[in-house]
Coordinates of C-alpha atoms in Angstrom, one line a residue:
M25 CA 0.0 0.0 0.0
T26 CA 1.4 3.4 -1.0
A27 CA 1.9 6.1 1.5
C28 CA -0.8 8.8 1.8
C29 CA 0.5 12.1 0.5
S30 CA -2.8 13.8 -0.3
W31 CA -6.6 13.3 0.0
N32 CA -6.6 11.7 -3.4
D33 CA -4.4 8.9 -2.1
V34 CA -6.8 8.3 0.8
F35 CA -9.9 7.8 -1.3
Q36 CA -8.7 5.0 -3.5
Y37 CA -9.1 1.3 -3.6
E38 CA -6.6 -1.4 -4.5
T39 CA -7.4 -4.9 -5.7
Y40 CA -5.6 -7.9 -7.2
K41 CA -5.5 -9.1 -10.8
V42 CA -6.9 -12.6 -11.2
I43 CA -5.8 -15.2 -13.8
R44 CA -8.5 -17.7 -14.7
I45 CA -7.3 -21.1 -15.8
Q46 CA -9.8 -23.1 -17.9
S47 CA -9.0 -26.6 -16.8
T48 CA -11.3 -29.5 -16.1
N49 CA -8.9 -31.1 -13.6
Y50 CA -8.2 -28.0 -11.5
G51 CA -11.9 -27.0 -11.7
T52 CA -12.9 -30.3 -10.3
I53 CA -10.4 -30.0 -7.5
K54 CA -11.5 -26.5 -6.7
W55 CA -15.2 -27.4 -6.5
F56 CA -14.4 -30.6 -4.5
F57 CA -12.7 -28.5 -1.8
H58 CA -15.4 -25.8 -1.9
V59 CA -18.2 -28.3 -1.4
L60 CA -16.2 -30.1 1.3
F61 CA -15.5 -26.9 3.3
F62 CA -19.1 -25.6 2.8
S63 CA -20.5 -28.9 4.1
Y64 CA -18.2 -28.8 7.1
I65 CA -19.0 -25.1 7.9
S66 CA -22.8 -25.7 7.5
F67 CA -22.7 -28.8 9.6
A68 CA -20.7 -27.2 12.4
L69 CA -23.0 -24.1 12.2
V70 CA -26.1 -26.1 12.8
N71 CA -24.9 -29.0 14.9
D72 CA -22.6 -27.0 17.3
K73 CA -24.9 -24.0 17.2
R74 CA -22.0 -21.6 16.3
Y75 CA -24.5 -18.9 15.7
Q76 CA -25.2 -18.6 19.5
W77 CA -23.5 -16.6 22.3
K78 CA -22.7 -19.3 24.8
E79 CA -22.2 -18.8 28.5
P80 CA -20.7 -21.4 31.0
V81 CA -23.1 -22.8 33.6
I82 CA -23.1 -21.6 37.2
S83 CA -24.5 -24.3 39.6
S84 CA -25.0 -25.4 43.2
V85 CA -25.4 -29.1 44.2
H86 CA -27.0 -30.8 47.2
A87 CA -27.2 -34.6 47.7
K88 CA -29.3 -36.7 50.1
V89 CA -28.5 -40.4 50.7
K90 CA -31.2 -42.8 51.8
G91 CA -30.9 -46.4 53.0
V92 CA -30.5 -48.8 55.9
A93 CA -27.9 -51.6 56.3
E94 CA -27.5 -54.4 58.8
V95 CA -24.0 -55.3 59.9
K96 CA -23.0 -58.6 61.6
K97 CA -20.7 -58.3 64.6
E98 CA -19.1 -61.1 66.7
I99 CA -18.5 -60.4 70.4
M100 CA -17.3 -62.5 73.3
E101 CA -19.7 -62.7 76.2
N102 CA -18.8 -64.9 79.3
G103 CA -16.2 -66.7 77.1
V104 CA -18.8 -67.5 74.5
K105 CA -18.7 -66.1 70.9
K106 CA -21.9 -64.3 70.2
V107 CA -23.2 -62.8 66.9
V108 CA -24.8 -59.3 67.2
W109 CA -26.5 -57.5 64.3
N110 CA -26.1 -53.7 64.2
V111 CA -28.3 -51.4 62.1
F112 CA -26.6 -48.6 60.2
D113 CA -28.7 -45.7 59.0
T114 CA -27.8 -42.5 57.1
A115 CA -26.2 -40.8 60.1
D116 CA -23.8 -43.8 60.6
Y117 CA -22.5 -44.3 57.1
T118 CA -22.5 -40.8 55.6
V119 CA -19.8 -38.2 56.4
P120 CA -20.4 -34.6 55.3
L121 CA -17.7 -33.3 52.8
Q122 CA -17.0 -29.9 51.5
G123 CA -17.8 -29.1 47.9
N124 CA -19.9 -31.0 45.5
S125 CA -19.1 -34.4 47.1
F126 CA -20.6 -36.9 49.5
F127 CA -19.2 -40.1 51.1
V128 CA -20.8 -43.4 51.8
M129 CA -19.0 -45.8 54.1
T130 CA -19.0 -49.5 52.9
N131 CA -16.4 -51.1 55.2
F132 CA -14.6 -50.3 58.4
L133 CA -12.2 -51.3 61.1
K134 CA -13.0 -50.4 64.7
I135 CA -10.8 -50.1 67.8
E136 CA -12.9 -49.5 70.9
G137 CA -11.9 -48.3 74.4
Q138 CA -8.7 -46.3 73.4
E139 CA -7.4 -44.0 76.1
Q140 CA -4.3 -41.8 76.6
G141 CA -1.4 -43.8 78.2
L142 CA 1.8 -45.7 77.6
C143 CA 1.8 -48.9 75.5
P144 CA 4.0 -50.7 73.1
E145 CA 4.2 -49.5 69.5
Y146 CA 2.9 -51.6 66.7
P147 CA 5.8 -53.7 65.4
T148 CA 7.5 -52.4 62.2
R149 CA 11.0 -52.3 60.9
R150 CA 11.7 -49.1 62.8
T151 CA 9.9 -49.9 66.1
L152 CA 11.2 -53.4 66.8
C153 CA 13.9 -53.4 69.5
S154 CA 15.9 -55.7 71.7
S155 CA 16.9 -53.2 74.4
D156 CA 16.3 -49.6 75.5
Q157 CA 19.3 -48.6 73.3
G158 CA 17.2 -49.2 70.3
C159 CA 14.6 -46.6 71.4
K160 CA 15.1 -42.9 71.6
K161 CA 13.1 -40.7 73.9
G162 CA 11.0 -38.1 72.0
R163 CA 11.3 -39.8 68.6
M164 CA 8.3 -39.8 66.4
G165 CA 8.1 -40.7 62.7
P166 CA 5.5 -39.9 60.1
K167 CA 4.0 -43.4 60.6
S168 CA 4.3 -43.5 64.4
K169 CA 1.3 -44.0 66.6
G170 CA 2.8 -41.9 69.4
I171 CA 6.0 -40.4 71.0
Q172 CA 8.7 -42.9 72.1
T173 CA 9.6 -42.9 75.8
G174 CA 13.0 -44.5 75.3
R175 CA 12.0 -47.9 76.8
C176 CA 11.8 -51.2 75.0
I177 CA 8.9 -53.3 76.2
E178 CA 7.2 -56.6 75.3
Y179 CA 4.5 -56.4 72.6
K180 CA 3.3 -60.0 72.2
G181 CA 5.1 -63.1 73.3
K182 CA 8.9 -62.6 72.8
Q183 CA 8.4 -59.7 70.4
K184 CA 9.5 -56.3 71.7
T185 CA 8.8 -52.8 70.5
C186 CA 9.5 -49.3 71.7
E187 CA 7.1 -47.8 74.2
V188 CA 5.1 -44.8 73.1
S189 CA 2.8 -42.3 74.7
A190 CA -0.4 -42.5 72.6
W191 CA -4.0 -43.6 72.5
C192 CA -3.7 -47.1 73.7
P193 CA -4.0 -49.8 72.5
V194 CA -2.5 -48.5 69.3
E195 CA -4.0 -49.3 66.0
A196 CA -2.8 -52.5 64.3
M197 CA -2.1 -52.8 60.5
E198 CA -5.1 -54.9 59.5
K199 CA -6.6 -55.5 56.1
A200 CA -10.1 -54.4 55.3
P201 CA -12.7 -57.1 56.0
E202 CA -13.8 -59.2 53.1
P203 CA -16.6 -59.2 52.0
A204 CA -17.4 -55.6 52.9
L205 CA -19.4 -55.1 56.1
L206 CA -21.9 -52.8 54.4
G207 CA -22.1 -54.6 51.1
S208 CA -25.8 -53.9 51.0
A209 CA -25.1 -50.2 50.5
E210 CA -25.4 -50.8 46.7
N211 CA -29.2 -50.6 47.3
F212 CA -28.9 -47.1 48.8
T213 CA -30.3 -44.2 46.8
V214 CA -29.1 -40.7 46.5
L215 CA -31.2 -37.7 45.5
I216 CA -29.1 -34.9 43.7
K217 CA -30.5 -31.4 43.6
N218 CA -28.8 -29.2 41.0
N219 CA -29.7 -25.6 40.5
I220 CA -28.1 -23.8 37.5
D221 CA -28.0 -20.2 36.4
F222 CA -27.0 -18.3 33.2
P223 CA -26.7 -14.7 34.3
S224 CA -26.1 -13.2 30.9
H225 CA -29.2 -14.8 29.5
N226 CA -31.2 -14.2 32.7
Y227 CA -32.2 -17.9 32.9
T228 CA -32.4 -20.2 36.0
T229 CA -33.6 -23.7 36.3
R230 CA -33.0 -27.0 38.1
N231 CA -32.8 -30.7 37.4
I232 CA -35.9 -31.6 39.4
L233 CA -38.9 -31.4 37.0
P234 CA -42.3 -30.2 38.3
D235 CA -44.0 -33.5 37.4
L236 CA -41.3 -35.7 39.0
N237 CA -42.4 -39.1 40.3
V238 CA -40.7 -39.3 43.7
T239 CA -40.6 -43.1 43.5
C240 CA -38.6 -43.1 40.3
T241 CA -35.0 -44.4 39.9
F242 CA -32.6 -43.3 37.2
H243 CA -32.3 -45.5 34.1
K244 CA -30.2 -44.5 31.1
T245 CA -33.0 -45.2 28.6
Q246 CA -36.2 -45.7 30.4
N247 CA -36.0 -42.8 32.9
P248 CA -33.0 -40.6 32.0
Q249 CA -34.3 -37.4 33.8
C250 CA -34.9 -38.9 37.2
P251 CA -32.4 -37.4 39.8
I252 CA -32.6 -40.4 42.2
F253 CA -29.8 -42.8 41.7
R254 CA -29.2 -46.3 43.0
L255 CA -25.5 -46.7 44.0
G256 CA -25.3 -50.2 42.5
D257 CA -26.7 -48.9 39.2
I258 CA -24.0 -46.2 39.0
F259 CA -21.2 -48.7 39.2
R260 CA -23.0 -50.9 36.7
E261 CA -23.0 -48.1 34.2
T262 CA -19.2 -47.8 34.4
G263 CA -18.7 -51.6 34.2
D264 CA -17.5 -52.0 37.8
N265 CA -18.7 -54.4 40.5
F266 CA -20.0 -52.6 43.6
S267 CA -19.1 -55.5 46.0
D268 CA -15.4 -55.4 44.8
V269 CA -15.1 -51.7 45.1
A270 CA -16.8 -51.6 48.5
I271 CA -14.0 -53.5 50.2
Q272 CA -11.2 -50.9 49.8
G273 CA -13.3 -48.0 48.7
G274 CA -13.0 -45.8 45.6
I275 CA -13.9 -42.5 44.0
M276 CA -16.8 -42.2 41.5
G277 CA -17.7 -39.1 39.4
I278 CA -21.3 -38.2 38.6
E279 CA -21.3 -35.9 35.6
I280 CA -24.2 -33.6 34.9
Y281 CA -24.0 -32.0 31.5
W282 CA -26.2 -29.0 30.6
D283 CA -26.5 -28.2 26.9
C284 CA -29.2 -25.6 26.9
N285 CA -30.6 -24.0 23.7
L286 CA -32.3 -20.9 25.0
D287 CA -33.7 -19.7 21.6
R288 CA -37.4 -19.2 21.6
W289 CA -38.1 -21.2 18.5
F290 CA -36.3 -24.3 19.8
H291 CA -36.0 -24.1 23.6
H292 CA -34.4 -27.1 25.3
C293 CA -32.6 -27.2 28.7
R294 CA -32.4 -30.7 30.3
P295 CA -29.5 -32.3 32.1
K296 CA -27.6 -35.4 30.8
Y297 CA -26.2 -37.8 33.5
S298 CA -23.1 -39.9 33.0
F299 CA -20.7 -41.6 35.4
R300 CA -16.9 -42.1 35.5
R301 CA -14.6 -44.0 37.8
L302 CA -12.0 -41.5 39.0
D303 CA -9.6 -43.6 41.1
D304 CA -7.2 -46.3 40.1
K305 CA -9.2 -49.4 39.2
T306 CA -6.3 -51.8 39.8
A307 CA -6.6 -51.6 43.6
K308 CA -4.6 -54.7 44.2
E309 CA -1.6 -53.5 42.2
S310 CA -1.5 -49.8 43.4
L311 CA 0.5 -48.7 46.3
Y312 CA -2.3 -47.0 48.2
P313 CA -5.5 -48.7 46.9
G314 CA -9.0 -47.5 47.4
Y315 CA -10.3 -44.6 49.5
N316 CA -10.3 -44.5 53.3
F317 CA -9.9 -42.1 56.3
R318 CA -10.0 -42.3 60.1
Y319 CA -12.3 -40.6 62.5
A320 CA -13.1 -41.1 66.2
K321 CA -16.1 -41.0 68.6
Y322 CA -15.2 -39.7 72.0
Y323 CA -16.9 -40.5 75.3
K324 CA -16.1 -40.7 79.1
E325 CA -16.0 -43.8 81.2
N326 CA -15.4 -43.5 85.0
N327 CA -14.4 -39.9 84.3
I328 CA -11.7 -41.1 81.9
E329 CA -11.8 -39.8 78.4
K330 CA -11.9 -42.6 75.9
R331 CA -12.6 -43.0 72.2
T332 CA -13.6 -45.4 69.5
L333 CA -11.3 -45.2 66.5
I334 CA -12.9 -46.0 63.2
K335 CA -11.0 -46.5 59.9
A336 CA -13.7 -46.0 57.3
F337 CA -13.5 -47.5 53.8
G338 CA -16.1 -46.2 51.3
I339 CA -16.9 -44.5 48.1
R340 CA -16.6 -40.7 47.6
F341 CA -19.0 -39.4 45.0
D342 CA -17.8 -36.2 43.2
I343 CA -20.6 -34.4 41.4
L344 CA -19.2 -32.6 38.3
V345 CA -21.5 -30.0 36.7
F346 CA -20.5 -28.4 33.4
G347 CA -22.2 -27.2 30.3
T348 CA -23.2 -24.0 28.4
G349 CA -26.3 -22.1 27.6
G350 CA -26.6 -20.5 24.2
K351 CA -28.8 -17.9 22.5
F352 CA -28.8 -16.6 19.0
D353 CA -26.4 -13.6 18.5
I354 CA -25.8 -11.9 15.1
I355 CA -22.3 -10.9 16.0
Q356 CA -21.3 -14.6 16.7
L357 CA -22.8 -15.6 13.4
I358 CA -20.9 -13.0 11.4
V359 CA -17.6 -13.8 13.3
Y360 CA -18.1 -17.5 12.6
I361 CA -18.8 -17.1 8.9
G362 CA -15.9 -14.6 8.5
S363 CA -13.4 -16.8 10.3
N364 CA -14.3 -19.8 8.1
L365 CA -14.1 -18.0 4.7
S366 CA -10.3 -18.5 4.8
Y367 CA -10.9 -22.3 4.4
F368 CA -12.0 -21.7 0.8
G369 CA -8.5 -20.3 0.1
L370 CA -7.0 -23.7 0.8
A371 CA -8.2 -24.9 -2.6
T372 CA -6.1 -22.1 -4.2
V373 CA -3.1 -23.0 -2.1
F374 CA -3.4 -26.7 -3.0
I375 CA -3.8 -26.0 -6.8
D376 CA -0.9 -23.5 -6.7
F377 CA 1.2 -26.2 -4.9
L378 CA 0.4 -28.7 -7.7
I379 CA 1.3 -26.2 -10.4
N380 CA 4.6 -25.2 -8.7
T381 CA 5.5 -28.8 -8.0
Y382 CA 4.9 -30.2 -11.5
S383 CA 6.5 -27.3 -13.3
N384 CA 9.9 -27.4 -11.6
K385 CA 13.2 -28.3 -13.3
C386 CA 13.3 -31.8 -11.8
C387 CA 9.9 -32.7 -13.4
R388 CA 10.9 -31.1 -16.8
S389 CA 14.3 -32.8 -17.0
R390 CA 13.8 -36.2 -15.3
I391 CA 10.1 -37.2 -14.8
Y392 CA 8.3 -36.1 -17.9
P393 CA 10.8 -37.7 -20.4
C394 CA 10.6 -41.0 -18.6
C395 CA 7.1 -41.3 -17.4
K396 CA 4.4 -41.3 -20.0
C397 CA 1.6 -41.1 -17.4
C398 CA 3.0 -37.7 -16.3
E399 CA 2.9 -36.1 -19.7
P400 CA -0.5 -34.4 -19.1
C401 CA 1.1 -32.7 -16.1
A402 CA 3.6 -30.9 -18.4
V403 CA 0.8 -28.3 -19.0
N404 CA 1.6 -27.0 -15.5
E405 CA 4.7 -25.3 -16.8
Y406 CA 2.5 -23.2 -19.1
Y407 CA 0.2 -22.4 -16.1
Y408 CA 3.2 -21.5 -14.1
R409 CA 4.5 -19.0 -16.7
K410 CA 1.1 -17.4 -16.8
T411 CA 0.6 -17.1 -13.0
C412 CA 4.1 -16.5 -11.7
E413 CA 6.9 -14.1 -12.6
S414 CA 10.4 -15.0 -11.4
I415 CA 12.6 -12.0 -10.4
V416 CA 16.3 -12.4 -9.6
E417 CA 17.8 -10.1 -6.9
P418 CA 19.6 -7.3 -8.7
K419 CA 23.2 -7.8 -7.7
Q420 CA 26.4 -6.3 -9.1
T421 CA 27.4 -9.8 -10.3
L422 CA 24.1 -10.4 -12.2
K423 CA 24.5 -10.6 -16.0
Y424 CA 22.6 -12.0 -18.9
V425 CA 24.2 -13.3 -22.1
S426 CA 22.6 -14.3 -25.4
F427 CA 24.4 -16.4 -28.0
V428 CA 23.1 -16.5 -31.5
D429 CA 23.7 -20.3 -31.8
E430 CA 21.7 -21.2 -28.6
P431 CA 17.9 -21.0 -28.2
H432 CA 18.1 -19.9 -24.6
I433 CA 19.7 -17.1 -22.5
R434 CA 22.4 -17.7 -19.9
M435 CA 22.3 -16.0 -16.5
V436 CA 25.6 -15.4 -14.8
N437 CA 25.3 -14.5 -11.1
Q438 CA 28.9 -14.9 -9.9
R439 CA 32.2 -13.2 -9.9
L440 CA 34.4 -13.9 -12.9
L441 CA 37.6 -14.4 -10.9
G442 CA 40.0 -13.8 -13.8
R443 CA 37.9 -15.7 -16.4
S444 CA 36.4 -14.2 -19.5
L445 CA 32.6 -13.9 -19.6
Q446 CA 32.7 -16.1 -22.7
D447 CA 34.1 -19.1 -20.7
V448 CA 31.5 -18.9 -17.9
E449 CA 28.7 -21.4 -18.3
G450 CA 26.0 -19.8 -16.2
E451 CA 22.4 -21.0 -15.8
E452 CA 20.1 -21.5 -18.7
V453 CA 17.0 -19.2 -18.8
P454 CA 14.1 -19.7 -21.2
R455 CA 14.0 -16.9 -23.8
P456 CA 10.9 -14.7 -23.4
P457 CA 8.4 -15.0 -26.3
M458 CA 9.0 -12.3 -28.9
D459 CA 6.3 -9.6 -29.2
F460 CA 6.0 -8.5 -32.9
T461 CA 3.4 -5.8 -32.2
D462 CA 6.0 -3.1 -31.9
L463 CA 7.3 -3.7 -35.4
S464 CA 4.2 -2.1 -36.8
R465 CA 5.4 1.2 -35.4
L466 CA 8.7 1.1 -37.4
P467 CA 9.1 2.9 -40.8
L468 CA 7.7 1.1 -43.8
S469 CA 11.3 0.5 -45.1
L470 CA 11.6 -2.2 -42.5
H471 CA 8.7 -4.2 -43.8
E472 CA 9.2 -6.9 -46.3
P473 CA 8.7 -5.5 -49.8
P474 CA 6.0 -7.2 -51.9
P475 CA 7.4 -10.0 -54.0
T476 CA 8.0 -9.4 -57.7
P477 CA 5.5 -11.4 -59.8
G478 CA 7.1 -14.4 -61.4
Q479 CA 10.1 -14.3 -59.1
P480 CA 10.5 -16.7 -56.1
E481 CA 10.9 -15.3 -52.6
A482 CA 14.5 -15.3 -51.3
I483 CA 15.2 -15.7 -47.6
Q484 CA 18.6 -14.4 -46.5
L485 CA 20.1 -16.8 -44.0
L486 CA 23.0 -16.4 -41.6
S487 CA 26.0 -17.9 -43.3
E488 CA 27.5 -21.0 -41.7
G489 CA 31.1 -20.1 -42.2
A490 CA 33.1 -18.1 -39.7
T491 CA 34.8 -14.9 -40.7
P492 CA 38.6 -15.4 -41.0
R493 CA 40.4 -14.3 -37.9
S494 CA 42.4 -11.1 -38.0
S495 CA 45.6 -10.6 -36.1
D496 CA 43.8 -8.5 -33.5
C497 CA 41.1 -11.1 -32.8
P498 CA 41.3 -12.4 -29.2
N499 CA 41.4 -16.1 -28.6
W500 CA 37.9 -16.2 -26.9
C501 CA 36.3 -14.9 -30.1
Q502 CA 34.3 -17.5 -32.1
C503 CA 33.0 -15.3 -35.0
G504 CA 36.2 -13.6 -36.0
R505 CA 34.9 -10.0 -35.6
C506 CA 35.6 -9.3 -31.9
L507 CA 38.2 -6.8 -30.8
P508 CA 40.1 -6.5 -27.5
S509 CA 39.4 -3.7 -25.2
Q510 CA 41.1 -0.4 -25.7
L511 CA 41.2 0.4 -22.0
P512 CA 44.5 0.1 -20.0
E513 CA 45.2 -3.3 -18.4
R514 CA 44.2 -2.1 -14.9
Q515 CA 40.9 -0.8 -16.2
R516 CA 40.1 -3.7 -18.4
C517 CA 36.8 -5.4 -17.7
L518 CA 36.4 -9.1 -18.2
E519 CA 32.7 -8.7 -18.8
E520 CA 33.5 -7.2 -22.2
E521 CA 35.3 -10.4 -23.3
L522 CA 32.2 -11.9 -24.8
C523 CA 31.4 -13.1 -28.4
C524 CA 28.0 -13.4 -30.1
R525 CA 28.5 -17.1 -30.5
K526 CA 29.3 -20.0 -28.2
K527 CA 30.9 -22.1 -31.0
L528 CA 32.7 -21.2 -34.2
G529 CA 30.4 -19.7 -36.9
A530 CA 29.2 -16.6 -38.7
C531 CA 28.8 -13.3 -36.8
I532 CA 25.4 -11.9 -36.0
T533 CA 26.5 -8.5 -37.3
T534 CA 26.4 -10.0 -40.8
S535 CA 22.7 -10.8 -40.6
E536 CA 20.0 -8.7 -42.3
P537 CA 18.0 -8.1 -39.1
F538 CA 21.1 -6.6 -37.4
K539 CA 21.6 -4.2 -40.3
K540 CA 18.0 -3.1 -40.5
L541 CA 17.2 -3.0 -36.7
I542 CA 20.5 -2.0 -35.2
L543 CA 22.5 -0.1 -37.8
S544 CA 19.8 1.7 -39.8
R545 CA 20.2 5.4 -39.0
H546 CA 16.7 6.0 -40.3
V547 CA 15.1 3.5 -37.9
L548 CA 17.1 4.7 -34.9
Q549 CA 16.1 8.4 -35.6
F550 CA 12.5 7.3 -35.9
L551 CA 12.7 5.5 -32.5
L552 CA 14.3 8.5 -30.8
H553 CA 11.6 10.8 -32.2
Y554 CA 8.9 8.2 -31.3
Q555 CA 10.1 8.5 -27.7
E556 CA 10.6 12.3 -27.8
P557 CA 8.8 13.9 -30.7
L558 CA 10.4 17.3 -30.3
L559 CA 14.0 16.0 -29.9
V560 CA 16.6 18.0 -31.7
L561 CA 19.4 15.9 -33.2
D562 CA 22.3 18.3 -33.5
A563 CA 25.6 17.4 -35.2
D564 CA 27.6 17.0 -31.9
S565 CA 25.3 14.6 -30.1
T566 CA 23.6 12.7 -33.0
N567 CA 26.1 9.9 -33.1
S568 CA 26.2 9.5 -29.3
Q569 CA 22.4 9.3 -29.2
L570 CA 22.1 6.9 -32.1
R571 CA 24.9 4.7 -30.7
H572 CA 23.1 4.3 -27.3
C573 CA 19.8 3.8 -29.0
A574 CA 21.4 1.0 -31.0
Y575 CA 22.6 -0.6 -27.8
R576 CA 19.0 -0.5 -26.4
C577 CA 17.6 -1.9 -29.7
Y578 CA 20.0 -4.9 -29.5
T579 CA 19.2 -5.8 -25.9
T580 CA 15.5 -5.5 -26.6
W581 CA 15.8 -7.6 -29.7
R582 CA 18.0 -10.4 -28.3
F583 CA 16.7 -10.5 -24.7
G584 CA 13.0 -9.6 -25.1
S585 CA 12.1 -8.9 -21.5
Q586 CA 13.0 -5.6 -20.1
D587 CA 14.0 -7.2 -16.8
L588 CA 16.7 -9.2 -18.7
A589 CA 17.7 -6.3 -20.9
D590 CA 18.5 -4.2 -17.9
F591 CA 21.4 -6.6 -17.0
A592 CA 22.3 -7.7 -20.5
I593 CA 25.9 -7.7 -21.8
L594 CA 26.5 -6.9 -25.5
P595 CA 29.0 -9.0 -27.4
S596 CA 32.3 -7.3 -28.3
C597 CA 31.6 -7.8 -32.1
C598 CA 28.3 -6.0 -31.8
R599 CA 29.6 -3.1 -29.8
W600 CA 32.5 -2.5 -32.2
R601 CA 30.2 -2.7 -35.2
I602 CA 27.9 -0.2 -33.6
R603 CA 30.8 2.1 -32.7
R604 CA 32.1 2.0 -36.3
E605 CA 28.7 2.9 -37.6
F606 CA 28.2 5.7 -35.1
P607 CA 31.8 6.7 -34.0
K608 CA 32.8 9.0 -31.3
R609 CA 34.6 12.1 -32.4
E610 CA 37.6 11.6 -30.1
G611 CA 37.7 7.9 -31.0
Q612 CA 38.3 6.9 -27.4
Y613 CA 35.5 4.9 -25.6
S614 CA 35.2 4.6 -21.9
G615 CA 34.1 1.0 -21.9
F616 CA 30.7 -0.6 -22.0
K617 CA 28.1 0.5 -19.5
S618 CA 24.5 -0.6 -19.2
P619 CA 22.3 2.0 -20.8
Y620 CA 19.6 1.4 -18.1

C-alpha cells in the first residue's frame, strides 16, 4: 500500500489481478474443496450452534443419601462367641464433605476403648527393638502412633517394640474385611438437587422437574431425567462391581452436563447424566488402593476420656457439573462465517502447490521424459509461466548473455575471478516470447517489400562459415569479428570479453535483421523521435544518441524482456560494429556501461 501524500491517495481502492485457468482437472479440485468446506461449515454451524452466544453454567449441588444396612458383629460374652446385628442408617455411614461431594461408608475397622497412656508401638522395621538402646526418647516418625519414651517393652510373646505415649492400645495394621461389612449399600439411593443459572441470558432452572415421580429411579434409557440414583446402578454403568469396590473404597464421578438451547423457537434445557470412575481401578496393584480415612467417637467412662477409632472405607462421589447455555447472536454468526471463509482459500493454495511442484526443473528434465503417465502434467509449466513471474535479486554480479547459436539465454550470477565472460557457463534461462506488435510502429522501409510477380521469394540466411580471424582477434572470439578492449590493463573489464556465439560460426553482425534493426540510421532516428517527438538531433550529439539507441535496440531484440535487458551484456563484435557505424569524435571509448 502506497503512502498517503494527499486526500486523493486516501480515497482510493486497491485490488488484485486474477488469472482464470480453464481446466477440467483443476476446476474439479476447486469445487471438491469448496463443497467439502461448505458442508463442514454448515454442519458445524447447525450441529454445534455456532450462531449462538454461549455462557458457561453456574451451579449449586446438594445430595441426600437414603438407605439402611444391617452389619453382623461377633463379640465375646462370658467366654462364648456371640453374633450381634447392628443397624446402620444415614447418620452412621455418611460423612459430610465440602464441595460437590458426599461419602458413603461401605467397610470399616474399629478399635474400641482407646485412652491416653503408655503402651508398646505396633511392630514395624523401625519400632522393633531388643533393648532400651534401640529406642530414643522423644522420637516420632510420620507413621508412628505416638511419641517414644525411650523404653523397649514386650508387645506380644517374645516380640518387643518401643514404648510410646499414645492412644492405647495402638491401631494395628489390618486389612479391610472381606466381604465388605456394608455390602448392602449398593441398594442405597441418592437424590441430587442441582440448580443452575446463566446470568447473561437471565435464565435459571434445576434438574428436578415439576412433574417428577418421587418413587422413580434413574435409568439410562427408560428414565434418564430422574435425579434419584441407586448406587449399584451407578457402578454398573461404568462396568464395575460394587461389591469389589466396597472392600477398599474408591472415587466415583457423577457428571451432569447441561447443553441448553435458549432460543425461543427451539427451547431445550435438560441435564444429561453420566458416570466415570476417577480412582485407580487396579486396587490390588496400586501402592495405596481405594479410599479411606479415620475418625473417632469420644466418650467418658469412669471420668476417663476414651474414644472409639474407626477406619472407614467407602466411596466418595464427586458431582461434576458443566455445560453451556446458548442464545442466537448476530455478531457470533458474522464472526463464525468470516473466520471460516479462509478455508476456501485452501483450494487455491493446493492448486498452486500442484502447479509449482509439477513445473519445476526436476519434473521437466527427469520425470516427464521417462514417465508417459505424467505427460499431461507438463501443461503445469504453461500455467506456471502465466501465473508466476520470477525475479532475480539485482546484484552487481548479475549478468545475462545471449548467444546467436543457442535457443536460450544464460544467466551469470557470480564473480568472474579472472575468467572471460565467454568461458563462464552460467544458468540456462528460457528466452521470453517475442512480441511482434511493436514492429508495426517502425518505418515502412523495415517491412518486407512485396514479391515481384514471377520471381520466387528469397530468404537471406546467416552464413554458416566463420569470418577469417584477424591478427587483433582475441582467442575467446568465435565469430572472427571481436576486438580486444582499448582500456588500459588495470581498467580492463572481463565482462567485455564476450562473443556473439558459443561455437565457431558466422557473426550476428552480418545478418540482415542486425543491419535493419540496429544499424539503420533512419530506424534509430524514428525510435528517438517516437520517444521524444520534439527531440533536436544536433551534429555534436547525434552519433552518441544513435549509438546508445542501437545498444538498447540490440538488448530488446535479443533478450525480449525488459528485466533481462537491464542486466544484458553486449558481445564485443556487436559493440564495435555499432561504434564503427556511429563513431565518437575523439575515438576513445570509456568501456561498455548498461544504458539502463
